[in-house]
Amino acid sequence: MKKEVLLFAFVLFSVLLSAQQKVPNRFRTNIPLDSIHLSDPCILANKKTSTYYMTGTGGLLWKSKDLARWEGPYRVAETDPTSWMGPKPEIWAAELHEYEGKYYYFATFTNNTIKIDTVKGNVIPRRASHILVSDNPDGPYKPMESPTYLPENMPTLDGTFWVDRDDKPYMIYCHEWLQNWNGTMEKIELKPDLSGSVGKGKILFHASDSPWSREKMGDEIHPNRVTDGPWLFRTDTGRLGMIWTSWVFQDYTQGVVYSESGTLDGPWIQEKEPITPPNFGHGMLFRTLDGKWLMSVHSHKDVNGRYIRIPHLFEVDLSGDKLVVGEIYIPHK
C-alpha cells in the first residue's frame, strides 16, 4: 500500500510540476481556447473593460473579448523574493476576484527549498494559499500586509474567496492530504481588506465524506483522500453550494456539496454522483458579459506519458435548487 501511495503522490506532483513548467511563455494573439495548455483555469469577466481575464496554474494571464480568441500570456504576479516563497515559487491554481474596488489574486505558492514535514516517507515542502492585490484586473498583483495567511507547518492549496451571510470575507482552502492523510476543506476569516487572516481555520468536510470519489488501497476500495479546487456559489433559490474535485480511481472528476444552513458552517451534504464526465475538473463558475452562467474546467489526460490539460467551458443552470451542468459550451467569435 505504501508503494501505491508514494506512486500516486509522485504522479500528482509530476502533473502539477509539468503544468507549472510547460505553460508557453511566448506572447501570442488570436489563440483558440482549446489551443491553450492550462491547468485550473479561472475566468474573470470584467464589465468595466469588456474583457475576460483567465489565469490558472503557472502564474500567467490570458485576455479575451469573446471567450473564443485569446492573447497572452502576460506575467502579472509579483512576489517578494525575501519572503518564505523565495525568488521563484511555483504558482498553482491562481484565481482572480473583484472585491470592494480592488482585484485579488488567490493562488497556491510553493517553495521546494523549505521542508515543513515528512509523513509516511513523503517530504512535504512549504506550500500555502496566499493573496496578492492590484488596482487593475490585469495586474500587476503585489503582496499585501501579511506574509502568512495560514499556519507555516501546514501545506494548504487552492484557496478561493467567499463573502458569507455574516458579510465577512473568507478564504476556503484545502489542507493537503499528504500531511493529514485525509484531505480537508476548510475556511478562515479574512481581514476586511483581505490583507491577512483572522483567527484559526475550521474544517468544513473531509475527503472521505465523498460518496462518489474512489481509490484502491491494496485489495480494498475507499473514498479518495484528495480535496481539490473549491468554488462557492448560490443557486437562484439562495442555496449555498461548492464544487470541488477529487479522483475516481485514475479519473480526475468534479463533484458538488451543499450547505444545509446556507452558510459556510454547514453541515455540508455531498451529492452522490459527480457532476462532470471523467477527466474534467478543478472548476469555477462565472457569468459571461451578456449574463450567461458558465463553468470553466480543464480536461486531464495522459498522452504518451505527458499530461495534457486544456481549458473547457460547460453550460450551467442555477435557476433551481441545484447546479445543473449542461453541454460543453463552444464560444464563437
Coordinates of C-alpha atoms in Angstrom, one line a residue:
M1 CA 0.0 0.0 0.0
K2 CA 2.9 2.3 0.8
K3 CA 4.3 1.9 -2.7
E4 CA 0.9 2.7 -4.2
V5 CA 0.6 5.8 -2.1
L6 CA 4.1 7.0 -3.0
L7 CA 3.4 6.3 -6.7
F8 CA 0.2 8.3 -6.5
A9 CA 1.9 11.2 -4.8
F10 CA 4.7 11.2 -7.3
V11 CA 2.3 11.2 -10.3
L12 CA 0.2 14.0 -8.7
F13 CA 3.4 16.1 -8.1
S14 CA 4.6 15.4 -11.6
V15 CA 1.3 16.5 -13.2
L16 CA 1.3 19.8 -11.3
L17 CA 5.0 20.4 -11.9
S18 CA 4.5 19.7 -15.6
A19 CA 1.6 22.1 -15.7
Q20 CA 3.7 24.7 -13.9
Q21 CA 6.7 24.4 -16.3
K22 CA 5.1 23.8 -19.7
V23 CA 2.9 26.9 -19.9
P24 CA 4.2 28.7 -23.0
N25 CA 5.9 32.0 -22.3
R26 CA 5.9 33.3 -25.9
F27 CA 3.3 36.0 -26.4
R28 CA 0.6 35.0 -28.9
T29 CA -2.6 36.5 -30.2
N30 CA -5.8 35.1 -31.7
I31 CA -5.4 31.8 -29.9
P32 CA -8.5 29.5 -29.6
L33 CA -9.3 28.4 -26.1
D34 CA -8.7 24.8 -26.8
S35 CA -5.2 25.5 -28.1
I36 CA -4.1 26.8 -24.7
H37 CA -2.5 24.3 -22.3
L38 CA -3.5 25.5 -18.8
S39 CA -4.4 23.8 -15.5
D40 CA -7.1 25.1 -13.2
P41 CA -8.5 27.8 -15.5
C42 CA -10.2 30.7 -13.7
I43 CA -12.0 33.4 -15.7
L44 CA -12.9 36.9 -14.5
A45 CA -15.5 38.7 -16.7
N46 CA -14.9 42.4 -16.2
K47 CA -17.7 44.7 -17.5
K48 CA -15.6 47.9 -17.0
T49 CA -13.1 46.8 -19.6
S50 CA -15.4 44.4 -21.6
T51 CA -12.7 41.8 -21.2
Y52 CA -12.3 38.3 -19.9
Y53 CA -9.2 37.5 -17.9
M54 CA -8.1 33.9 -17.5
T55 CA -5.4 32.6 -15.2
G56 CA -4.5 29.3 -13.5
T57 CA -1.5 27.2 -12.7
G58 CA 1.7 28.8 -13.9
G59 CA 1.0 32.4 -12.7
L60 CA 0.3 33.8 -16.1
L61 CA -2.7 35.7 -17.6
W62 CA -4.7 35.5 -20.8
K63 CA -7.1 38.1 -22.2
S64 CA -10.1 37.8 -24.5
K65 CA -13.0 39.9 -25.7
D66 CA -15.3 37.0 -26.7
L67 CA -14.0 33.8 -24.9
A68 CA -13.2 32.4 -28.4
R69 CA -9.9 34.0 -29.1
W70 CA -7.2 34.8 -26.5
E71 CA -4.0 36.7 -26.3
G72 CA -1.1 36.2 -23.9
P73 CA 0.4 35.0 -21.7
Y74 CA 1.1 38.1 -19.5
R75 CA 3.2 37.9 -16.3
V76 CA 1.1 39.5 -13.6
A77 CA 2.1 38.0 -10.2
E78 CA 4.9 39.8 -8.3
T79 CA 6.1 38.1 -5.1
D80 CA 8.7 39.2 -2.5
P81 CA 11.9 37.2 -3.1
T82 CA 12.9 37.8 0.6
S83 CA 9.7 36.2 1.8
W84 CA 9.1 32.5 2.6
M85 CA 8.2 32.0 -1.1
G86 CA 11.8 32.5 -2.2
P87 CA 12.8 34.0 -5.5
K88 CA 11.0 31.6 -7.8
P89 CA 7.9 30.0 -6.2
E90 CA 5.8 27.6 -8.1
I91 CA 2.3 29.1 -8.6
W92 CA -0.7 26.8 -8.7
A93 CA -4.5 27.3 -9.3
A94 CA -4.5 31.1 -9.4
E95 CA -7.9 32.9 -9.2
L96 CA -8.9 36.5 -9.8
H97 CA -11.6 38.1 -7.6
E98 CA -13.0 41.6 -7.7
Y99 CA -13.9 43.0 -4.2
E100 CA -14.5 46.4 -2.8
G101 CA -13.0 48.2 -5.8
K102 CA -9.8 46.1 -6.0
Y103 CA -8.7 42.9 -7.6
Y104 CA -7.3 40.0 -5.7
Y105 CA -5.1 37.1 -6.8
F106 CA -5.7 34.0 -4.8
A107 CA -3.1 31.3 -5.5
T108 CA -1.0 28.4 -4.1
F109 CA 2.7 29.2 -3.7
T110 CA 5.3 26.5 -3.2
N111 CA 9.0 26.9 -2.1
N112 CA 10.6 23.5 -2.6
T113 CA 13.7 24.5 -0.8
I114 CA 11.9 24.6 2.6
K115 CA 10.7 21.3 4.0
I116 CA 8.0 21.5 6.7
D117 CA 7.2 17.9 7.4
T118 CA 7.8 14.3 6.5
V119 CA 4.8 11.9 6.6
K120 CA 4.9 8.2 5.7
G121 CA 8.0 8.8 3.7
N122 CA 6.7 11.9 1.8
V123 CA 8.8 15.0 2.3
I124 CA 6.4 18.0 2.3
P125 CA 7.7 21.4 1.1
R126 CA 6.4 24.8 2.2
R127 CA 3.2 25.3 0.3
A128 CA 0.4 27.8 1.1
S129 CA -2.7 29.6 -0.2
H130 CA -1.9 33.3 -0.3
I131 CA -3.4 36.6 -1.7
L132 CA -1.9 39.4 -3.8
V133 CA -3.7 42.6 -4.8
S134 CA -4.0 45.1 -7.7
D135 CA -5.9 48.2 -8.7
N136 CA -6.5 46.7 -12.1
P137 CA -7.7 43.3 -13.3
D138 CA -4.6 42.7 -15.5
G139 CA -2.3 43.5 -12.6
P140 CA 0.4 43.7 -11.6
Y141 CA -0.6 41.8 -8.4
K142 CA 1.6 42.5 -5.4
P143 CA 1.9 41.3 -1.8
M144 CA -0.1 42.9 1.0
E145 CA 0.5 43.3 4.7
S146 CA 0.5 39.7 5.9
P147 CA 3.3 37.4 4.9
T148 CA 1.4 34.3 6.1
Y149 CA -2.3 33.7 6.0
L150 CA -2.2 30.1 7.3
P151 CA 0.0 28.1 9.7
E152 CA 3.6 27.7 8.4
N153 CA 3.7 24.0 9.2
M154 CA 0.5 23.2 7.3
P155 CA 0.5 22.6 3.5
T156 CA -2.5 24.3 2.0
L157 CA -3.7 24.8 -1.5
D158 CA -6.4 26.0 -3.9
G159 CA -7.6 29.0 -1.8
T160 CA -10.8 30.6 -3.1
F161 CA -12.9 33.6 -1.9
W162 CA -16.4 33.9 -0.4
V163 CA -18.4 36.5 1.5
D164 CA -20.8 34.7 3.8
R165 CA -24.2 35.7 5.2
D166 CA -22.4 37.4 8.1
D167 CA -20.9 39.9 5.5
K168 CA -17.4 38.8 6.4
P169 CA -14.9 37.7 3.8
Y170 CA -13.4 34.2 4.0
M171 CA -10.8 32.1 2.3
I172 CA -11.8 28.5 1.6
Y173 CA -8.9 26.2 1.0
C174 CA -7.7 22.6 1.1
H175 CA -5.4 21.1 3.8
E176 CA -3.3 18.7 1.7
W177 CA -3.9 15.0 2.2
L178 CA -0.2 14.2 2.1
Q179 CA 0.1 15.5 5.6
N180 CA -3.3 14.7 7.2
W181 CA -3.9 11.6 5.2
N182 CA -7.5 12.6 4.6
G183 CA -7.7 15.9 2.9
T184 CA -10.0 18.6 4.3
M185 CA -11.9 21.5 3.0
E186 CA -11.5 24.4 5.5
K187 CA -12.4 28.1 5.9
I188 CA -10.6 31.0 7.6
E189 CA -11.9 34.5 8.1
L190 CA -10.0 37.3 6.3
K191 CA -9.4 41.0 7.3
P192 CA -11.9 43.4 5.7
D193 CA -9.2 44.4 3.1
L194 CA -8.1 40.8 2.7
S195 CA -4.6 41.7 3.8
G196 CA -4.4 38.9 6.4
S197 CA -6.4 36.2 8.1
V198 CA -8.3 36.3 11.4
G199 CA -8.3 33.5 14.0
K200 CA -7.9 29.9 13.1
G201 CA -9.2 27.7 10.3
K202 CA -12.3 25.5 10.6
I203 CA -12.9 22.2 8.9
L204 CA -16.0 22.1 6.6
F205 CA -15.6 18.5 5.5
H206 CA -13.2 15.7 4.8
A207 CA -12.3 14.0 1.5
S208 CA -13.6 10.7 2.9
D209 CA -17.1 12.2 3.2
S210 CA -17.4 11.9 -0.6
P211 CA -19.7 9.1 -1.8
W212 CA -18.5 9.4 -5.4
S213 CA -14.7 9.5 -5.2
R214 CA -12.8 6.3 -5.2
E215 CA -9.3 4.9 -4.8
K216 CA -7.8 1.4 -4.3
M217 CA -5.7 0.7 -1.3
G218 CA -4.3 -2.8 -1.5
D219 CA -7.3 -5.0 -2.3
E220 CA -9.8 -2.6 -0.8
I221 CA -11.7 0.4 -2.3
H222 CA -12.1 3.5 -0.3
P223 CA -13.1 7.2 -0.8
N224 CA -10.3 9.1 -2.3
R225 CA -8.2 11.2 0.1
V226 CA -7.8 14.3 -2.2
T227 CA -9.6 17.5 -1.7
D228 CA -9.0 19.9 -4.6
G229 CA -10.3 23.1 -6.3
P230 CA -13.2 24.5 -4.2
W231 CA -15.5 27.2 -5.7
L232 CA -18.6 28.6 -3.9
F233 CA -21.9 29.6 -5.5
R234 CA -25.6 30.2 -4.7
T235 CA -28.5 29.0 -6.8
D236 CA -31.3 31.3 -7.6
T237 CA -33.2 29.9 -4.7
G238 CA -30.4 31.0 -2.3
R239 CA -28.9 27.6 -1.7
L240 CA -25.2 27.6 -0.9
G241 CA -23.1 25.1 -2.8
M242 CA -19.5 24.3 -3.5
I243 CA -18.0 22.5 -6.5
W244 CA -14.8 20.6 -5.7
T245 CA -12.6 17.9 -7.3
S246 CA -11.2 14.6 -6.4
W247 CA -10.4 11.3 -8.2
V248 CA -12.4 8.3 -9.3
F249 CA -9.5 5.8 -9.5
Q250 CA -7.4 7.3 -12.3
D251 CA -10.0 9.8 -13.4
Y252 CA -9.9 13.5 -12.2
T253 CA -13.6 14.3 -11.6
Q254 CA -15.7 17.0 -10.1
G255 CA -18.5 16.8 -7.5
V256 CA -20.7 19.2 -5.6
V257 CA -21.7 19.6 -2.0
Y258 CA -24.4 21.8 -0.4
S259 CA -24.7 23.5 2.9
E260 CA -27.9 22.8 4.9
S261 CA -27.7 26.0 6.8
G262 CA -26.9 28.2 3.8
T263 CA -23.7 29.3 5.4
L264 CA -20.1 28.1 5.4
D265 CA -20.7 26.5 8.8
G266 CA -22.8 23.8 7.1
P267 CA -23.4 21.0 7.7
W268 CA -22.2 20.1 4.2
I269 CA -24.1 17.3 2.4
Q270 CA -22.3 15.6 -0.5
E271 CA -24.2 14.8 -3.7
K272 CA -24.0 11.1 -4.5
E273 CA -22.8 11.4 -8.1
P274 CA -20.1 13.6 -9.8
I275 CA -21.3 16.5 -12.0
T276 CA -18.8 16.3 -14.9
P277 CA -17.7 13.4 -17.2
P278 CA -14.4 11.7 -16.2
N279 CA -11.2 13.7 -16.6
F280 CA -12.8 17.1 -16.2
G281 CA -12.2 19.0 -13.0
H282 CA -11.0 22.0 -10.9
G283 CA -14.0 24.0 -11.9
M284 CA -15.2 27.6 -11.3
L285 CA -18.3 29.5 -12.2
F286 CA -18.7 32.9 -13.9
R287 CA -21.3 35.0 -15.7
T288 CA -20.4 36.0 -19.3
L289 CA -20.6 39.7 -20.2
D290 CA -24.1 39.1 -21.5
G291 CA -25.2 37.3 -18.3
K292 CA -24.9 33.5 -19.2
W293 CA -23.6 31.2 -16.5
L294 CA -20.7 29.0 -17.5
M295 CA -18.3 26.6 -15.7
S296 CA -14.6 26.7 -16.6
V297 CA -12.7 23.4 -16.1
H298 CA -9.7 21.7 -17.5
S299 CA -9.6 18.3 -19.2
H300 CA -7.0 15.9 -17.9
K301 CA -5.4 13.1 -19.9
D302 CA -2.1 11.3 -20.3
V303 CA -0.8 11.3 -23.9
N304 CA 2.3 9.1 -24.2
G305 CA 3.4 9.8 -20.7
R306 CA 2.8 13.6 -21.0
Y307 CA -0.1 15.1 -19.0
I308 CA -2.2 17.5 -21.1
R309 CA -4.6 20.0 -19.5
I310 CA -6.8 22.2 -21.7
P311 CA -9.5 24.7 -20.6
H312 CA -13.1 23.9 -21.4
L313 CA -16.4 25.6 -20.8
F314 CA -19.7 23.9 -19.7
E315 CA -23.1 25.5 -19.7
V316 CA -24.7 25.5 -16.2
D317 CA -28.1 26.2 -14.9
L318 CA -28.5 27.7 -11.4
S319 CA -32.2 28.6 -11.7
G320 CA -33.4 25.8 -9.4
D321 CA -32.3 24.4 -6.1
K322 CA -29.3 22.6 -7.6
L323 CA -26.5 23.3 -10.0
V324 CA -27.2 21.5 -13.3
V325 CA -24.3 21.0 -15.7
G326 CA -25.2 21.1 -19.4
E327 CA -23.4 20.7 -22.6
I328 CA -19.9 21.8 -23.4
Y329 CA -20.0 25.4 -24.5
I330 CA -18.2 26.3 -27.7
P331 CA -17.6 30.1 -27.8
H332 CA -17.9 31.7 -31.3
K333 CA -16.0 34.8 -32.4

